[in-house]
PDB file of C-alpha atoms in Angstrom:
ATOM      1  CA  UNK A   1      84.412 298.266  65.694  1.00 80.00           C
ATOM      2  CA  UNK A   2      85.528 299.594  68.812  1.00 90.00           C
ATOM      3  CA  UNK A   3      85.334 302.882  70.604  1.00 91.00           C
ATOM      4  CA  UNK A   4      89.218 304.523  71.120  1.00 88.00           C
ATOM      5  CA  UNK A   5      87.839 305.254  74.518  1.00 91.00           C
ATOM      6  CA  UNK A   6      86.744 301.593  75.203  1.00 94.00           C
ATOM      7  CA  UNK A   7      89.898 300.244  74.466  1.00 92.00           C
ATOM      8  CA  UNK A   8      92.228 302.571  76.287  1.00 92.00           C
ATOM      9  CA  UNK A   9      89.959 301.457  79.096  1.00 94.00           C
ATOM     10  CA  UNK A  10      90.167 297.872  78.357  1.00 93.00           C
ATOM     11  CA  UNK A  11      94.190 298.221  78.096  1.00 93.00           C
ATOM     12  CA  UNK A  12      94.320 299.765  81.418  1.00 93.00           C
ATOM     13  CA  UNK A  13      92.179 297.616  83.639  1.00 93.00           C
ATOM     14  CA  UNK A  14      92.799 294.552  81.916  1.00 91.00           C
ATOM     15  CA  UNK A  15      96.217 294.496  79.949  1.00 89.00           C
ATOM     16  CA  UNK A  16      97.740 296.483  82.904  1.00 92.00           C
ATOM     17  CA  UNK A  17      98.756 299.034  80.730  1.00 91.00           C
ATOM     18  CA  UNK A  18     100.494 302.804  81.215  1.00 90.00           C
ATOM     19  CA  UNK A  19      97.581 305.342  80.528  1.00 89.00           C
ATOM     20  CA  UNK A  20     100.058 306.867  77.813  1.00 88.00           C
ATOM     21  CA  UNK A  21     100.761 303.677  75.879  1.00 89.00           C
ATOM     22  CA  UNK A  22      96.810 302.503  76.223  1.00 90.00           C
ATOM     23  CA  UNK A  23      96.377 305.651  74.613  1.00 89.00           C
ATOM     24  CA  UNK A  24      98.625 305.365  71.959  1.00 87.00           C
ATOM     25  CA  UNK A  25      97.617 301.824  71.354  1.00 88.00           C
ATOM     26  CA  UNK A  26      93.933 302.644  71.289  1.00 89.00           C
ATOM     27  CA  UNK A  27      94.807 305.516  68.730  1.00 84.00           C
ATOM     28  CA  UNK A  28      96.147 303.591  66.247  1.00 80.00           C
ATOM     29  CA  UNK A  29      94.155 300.616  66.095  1.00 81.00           C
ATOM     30  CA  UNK A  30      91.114 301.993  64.294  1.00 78.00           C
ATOM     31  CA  UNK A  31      88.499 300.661  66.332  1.00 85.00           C
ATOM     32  CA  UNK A  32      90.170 296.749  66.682  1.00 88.00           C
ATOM     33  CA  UNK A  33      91.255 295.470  70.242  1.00 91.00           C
ATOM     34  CA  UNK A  34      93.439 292.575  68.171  1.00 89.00           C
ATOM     35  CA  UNK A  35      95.525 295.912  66.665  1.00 85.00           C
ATOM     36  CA  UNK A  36      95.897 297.733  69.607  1.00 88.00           C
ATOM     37  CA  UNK A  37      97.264 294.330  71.743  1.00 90.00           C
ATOM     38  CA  UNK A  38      99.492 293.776  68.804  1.00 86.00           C
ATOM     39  CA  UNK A  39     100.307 297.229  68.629  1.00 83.00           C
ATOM     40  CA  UNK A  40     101.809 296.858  72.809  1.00 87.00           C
ATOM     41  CA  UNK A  41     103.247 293.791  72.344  1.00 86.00           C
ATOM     42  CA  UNK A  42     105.772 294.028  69.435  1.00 81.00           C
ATOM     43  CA  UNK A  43     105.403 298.250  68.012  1.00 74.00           C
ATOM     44  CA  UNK A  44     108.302 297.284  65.529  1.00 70.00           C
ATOM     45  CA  UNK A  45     106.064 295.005  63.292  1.00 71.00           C
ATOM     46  CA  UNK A  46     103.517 297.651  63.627  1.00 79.00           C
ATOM     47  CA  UNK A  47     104.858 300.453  61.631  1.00 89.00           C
ATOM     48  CA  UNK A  48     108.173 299.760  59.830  1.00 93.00           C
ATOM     49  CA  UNK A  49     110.529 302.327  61.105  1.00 93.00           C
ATOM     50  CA  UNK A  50     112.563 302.835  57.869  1.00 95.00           C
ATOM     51  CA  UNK A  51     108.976 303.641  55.975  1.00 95.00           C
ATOM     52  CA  UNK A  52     108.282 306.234  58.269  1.00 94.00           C
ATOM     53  CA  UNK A  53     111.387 307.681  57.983  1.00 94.00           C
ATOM     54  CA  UNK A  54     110.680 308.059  54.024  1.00 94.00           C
ATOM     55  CA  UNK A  55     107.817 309.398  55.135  1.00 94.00           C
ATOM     56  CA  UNK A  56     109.070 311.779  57.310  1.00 92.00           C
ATOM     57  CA  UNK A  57     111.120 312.851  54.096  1.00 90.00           C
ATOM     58  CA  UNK A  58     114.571 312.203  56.770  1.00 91.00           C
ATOM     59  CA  UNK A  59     115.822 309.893  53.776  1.00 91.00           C
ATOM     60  CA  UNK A  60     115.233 312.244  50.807  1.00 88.00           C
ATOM     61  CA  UNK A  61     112.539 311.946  48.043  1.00 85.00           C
ATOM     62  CA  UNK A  62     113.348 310.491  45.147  1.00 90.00           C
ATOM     63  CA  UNK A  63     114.106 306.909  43.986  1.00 92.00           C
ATOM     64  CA  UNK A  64     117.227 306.270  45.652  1.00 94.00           C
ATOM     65  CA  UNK A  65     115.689 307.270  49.010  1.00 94.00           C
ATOM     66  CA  UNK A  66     112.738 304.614  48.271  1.00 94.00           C
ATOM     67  CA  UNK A  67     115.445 302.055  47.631  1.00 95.00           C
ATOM     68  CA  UNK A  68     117.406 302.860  50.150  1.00 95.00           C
ATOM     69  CA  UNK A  69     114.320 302.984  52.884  1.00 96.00           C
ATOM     70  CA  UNK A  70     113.020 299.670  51.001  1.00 95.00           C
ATOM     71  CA  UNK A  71     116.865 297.701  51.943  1.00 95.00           C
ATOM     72  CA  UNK A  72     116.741 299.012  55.655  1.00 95.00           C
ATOM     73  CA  UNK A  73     112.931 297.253  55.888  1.00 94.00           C
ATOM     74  CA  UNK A  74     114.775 294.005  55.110  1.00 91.00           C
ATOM     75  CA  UNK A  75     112.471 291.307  54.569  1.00 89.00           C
ATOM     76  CA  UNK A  76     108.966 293.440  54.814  1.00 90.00           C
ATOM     77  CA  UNK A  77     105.575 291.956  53.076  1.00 91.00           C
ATOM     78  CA  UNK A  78     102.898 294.373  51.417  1.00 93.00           C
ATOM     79  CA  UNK A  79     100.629 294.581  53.446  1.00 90.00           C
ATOM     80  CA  UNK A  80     102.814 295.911  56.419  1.00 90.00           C
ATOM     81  CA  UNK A  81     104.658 298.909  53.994  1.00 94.00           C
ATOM     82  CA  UNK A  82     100.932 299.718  52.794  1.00 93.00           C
ATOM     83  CA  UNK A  83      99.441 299.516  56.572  1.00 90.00           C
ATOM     84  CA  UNK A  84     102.537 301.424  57.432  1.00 92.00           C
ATOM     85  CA  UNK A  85     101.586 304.498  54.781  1.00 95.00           C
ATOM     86  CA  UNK A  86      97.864 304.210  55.380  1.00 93.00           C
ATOM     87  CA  UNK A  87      98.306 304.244  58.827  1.00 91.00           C
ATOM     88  CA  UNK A  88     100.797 308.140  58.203  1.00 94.00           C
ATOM     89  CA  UNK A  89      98.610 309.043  55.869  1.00 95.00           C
ATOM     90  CA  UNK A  90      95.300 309.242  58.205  1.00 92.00           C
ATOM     91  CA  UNK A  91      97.117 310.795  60.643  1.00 92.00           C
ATOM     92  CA  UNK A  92      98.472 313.633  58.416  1.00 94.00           C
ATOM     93  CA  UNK A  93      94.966 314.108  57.165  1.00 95.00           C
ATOM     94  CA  UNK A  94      93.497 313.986  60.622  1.00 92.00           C
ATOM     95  CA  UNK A  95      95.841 316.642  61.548  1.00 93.00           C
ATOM     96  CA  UNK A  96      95.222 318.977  58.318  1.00 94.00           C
ATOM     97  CA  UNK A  97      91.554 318.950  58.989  1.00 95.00           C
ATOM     98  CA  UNK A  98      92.134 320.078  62.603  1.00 93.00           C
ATOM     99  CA  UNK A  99      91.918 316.766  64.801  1.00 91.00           C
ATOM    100  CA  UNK A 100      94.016 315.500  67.226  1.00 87.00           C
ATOM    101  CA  UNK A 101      96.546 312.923  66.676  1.00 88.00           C
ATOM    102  CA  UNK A 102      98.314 311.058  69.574  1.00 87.00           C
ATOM    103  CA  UNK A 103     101.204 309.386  67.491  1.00 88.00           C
ATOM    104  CA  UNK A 104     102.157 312.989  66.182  1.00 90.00           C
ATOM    105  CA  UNK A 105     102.124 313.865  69.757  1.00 88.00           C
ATOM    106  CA  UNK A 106     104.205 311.057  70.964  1.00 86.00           C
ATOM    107  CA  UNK A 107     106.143 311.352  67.875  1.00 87.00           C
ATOM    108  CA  UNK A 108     106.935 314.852  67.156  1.00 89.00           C
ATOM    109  CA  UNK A 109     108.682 315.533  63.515  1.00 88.00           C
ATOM    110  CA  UNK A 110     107.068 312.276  61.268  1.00 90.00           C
ATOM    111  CA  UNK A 111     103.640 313.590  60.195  1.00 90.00           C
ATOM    112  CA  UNK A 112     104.142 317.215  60.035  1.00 85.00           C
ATOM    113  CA  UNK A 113     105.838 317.682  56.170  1.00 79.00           C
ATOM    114  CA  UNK A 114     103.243 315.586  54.764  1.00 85.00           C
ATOM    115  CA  UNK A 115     100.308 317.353  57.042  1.00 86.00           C
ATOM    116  CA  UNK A 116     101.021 320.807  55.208  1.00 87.00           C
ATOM    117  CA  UNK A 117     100.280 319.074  51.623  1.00 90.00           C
ATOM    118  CA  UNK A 118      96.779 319.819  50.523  1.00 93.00           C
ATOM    119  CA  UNK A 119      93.901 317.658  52.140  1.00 94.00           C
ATOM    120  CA  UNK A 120      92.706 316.333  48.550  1.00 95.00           C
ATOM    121  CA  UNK A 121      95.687 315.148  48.257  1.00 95.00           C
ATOM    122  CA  UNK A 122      95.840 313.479  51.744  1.00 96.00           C
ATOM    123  CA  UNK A 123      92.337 312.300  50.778  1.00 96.00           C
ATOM    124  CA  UNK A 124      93.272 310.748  47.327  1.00 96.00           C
ATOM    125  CA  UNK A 125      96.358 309.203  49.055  1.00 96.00           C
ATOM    126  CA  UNK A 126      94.839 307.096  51.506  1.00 96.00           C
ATOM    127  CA  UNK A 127      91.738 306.365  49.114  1.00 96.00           C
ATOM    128  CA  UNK A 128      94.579 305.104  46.709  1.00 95.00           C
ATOM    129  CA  UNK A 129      96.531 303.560  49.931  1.00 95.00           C
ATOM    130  CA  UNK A 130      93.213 301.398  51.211  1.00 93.00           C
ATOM    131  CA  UNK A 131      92.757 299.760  47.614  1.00 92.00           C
ATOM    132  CA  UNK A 132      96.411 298.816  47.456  1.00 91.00           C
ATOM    133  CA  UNK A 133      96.021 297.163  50.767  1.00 86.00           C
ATOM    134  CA  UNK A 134      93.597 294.914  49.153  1.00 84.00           C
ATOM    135  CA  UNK A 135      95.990 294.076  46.435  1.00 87.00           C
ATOM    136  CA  UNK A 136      98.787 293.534  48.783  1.00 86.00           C
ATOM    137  CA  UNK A 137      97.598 290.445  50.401  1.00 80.00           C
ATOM    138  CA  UNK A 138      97.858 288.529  46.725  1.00 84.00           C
ATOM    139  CA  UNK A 139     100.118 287.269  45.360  1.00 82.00           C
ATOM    140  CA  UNK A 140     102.666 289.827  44.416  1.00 87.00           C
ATOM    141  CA  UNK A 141     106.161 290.998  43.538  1.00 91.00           C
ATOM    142  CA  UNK A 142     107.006 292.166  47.006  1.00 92.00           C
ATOM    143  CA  UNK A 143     109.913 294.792  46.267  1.00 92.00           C
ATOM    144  CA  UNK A 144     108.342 296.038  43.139  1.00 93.00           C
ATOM    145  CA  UNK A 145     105.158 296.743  44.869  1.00 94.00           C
ATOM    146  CA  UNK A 146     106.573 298.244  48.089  1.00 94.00           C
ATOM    147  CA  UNK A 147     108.969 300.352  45.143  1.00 94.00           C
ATOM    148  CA  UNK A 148     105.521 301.439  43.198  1.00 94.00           C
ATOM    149  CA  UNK A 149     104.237 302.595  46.592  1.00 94.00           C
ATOM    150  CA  UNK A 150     106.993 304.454  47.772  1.00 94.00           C
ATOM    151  CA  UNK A 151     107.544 306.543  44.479  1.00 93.00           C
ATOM    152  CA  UNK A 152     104.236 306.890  43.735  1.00 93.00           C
ATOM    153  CA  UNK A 153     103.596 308.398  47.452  1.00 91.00           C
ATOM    154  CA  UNK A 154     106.759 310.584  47.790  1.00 83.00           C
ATOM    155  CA  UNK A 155     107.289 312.875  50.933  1.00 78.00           C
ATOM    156  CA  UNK A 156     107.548 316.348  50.282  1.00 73.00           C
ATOM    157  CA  UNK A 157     111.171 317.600  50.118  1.00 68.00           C
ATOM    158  CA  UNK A 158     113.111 318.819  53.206  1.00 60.00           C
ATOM    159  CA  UNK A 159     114.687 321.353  51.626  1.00 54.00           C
ATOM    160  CA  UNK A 160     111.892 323.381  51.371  1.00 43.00           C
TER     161      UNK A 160
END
């Protein structure tokens, strides 16, 4: 694994890359230069935009708003709605235990509803998040198991 700091570096020398994006990049690809060039080259496959807008709780929280963020996704495997939620899910807890998160700053109003939940529960959510990633590259039901993440992970309510 990587240092963040060696591959921002890397991405600017070599890849050519804006500081800001190198940072970004390096941010999000926990330690793995593969993530971060995949990360600059297509950022739509690497978090699915209608997830992190359940996330963000901009859909609602219940069922429907899983469905409904699930039918946007189109054609989405497992493993990227699970990356997608691990990936928020790290970030909120970085955030609630006073670190420094880059995508929040790039990407103001996605992590900070789920940063104010309580950091077992951040904890327990990417502990349960990192064994269903495991599971997701089988052989599964797609929808159904993006479904069982989505309600069993639910954003905290806007209207609160």
């Amino acid at each position: 694994s990587l240092t963040r700091d060696s591959i921002r570096r890397w991405l600017e020398e070599t890849v050519g890359s804006p500081a800001e994006d190198a940072d970004l990049a390096s941010s999000l690809a926990d330690g793995s230069m593969g993530a971060a060039l995949r990360f600059l080259e297509n950022r739509e496959d690497f978090l699915v935009a209608p997830i992190v807008d359940y996330f963000a709780g901009r859909l609602g929280s219940n069922e429907r708003a899983a469905a409904a963020a699930l039918s946007a996704s189109g054609d989405v495997s497992p493993a990227q709605v699970a990356g997608t939620l691990l990936f928020l899910y790290r970030e909120a807890l970085r955030i609630k235990l006073g670190g420094i998160s880059v995508f929040a700053s790039r990407f103001p109003g996605i992590l900070e509803y789920n940063a104010n939940r309580e950091a077992d529960y951040l904890r327990r959510a990417v502990k349960f998040l990192l064994s269903r990633t495991a599971e997701a590259g089988t052989n599964v039901n797609a929808r159904l198991f993006n479904y069982s993440l989505l309600t069993t992970l639910k954003p905290l309510s806007r209207d609160r």
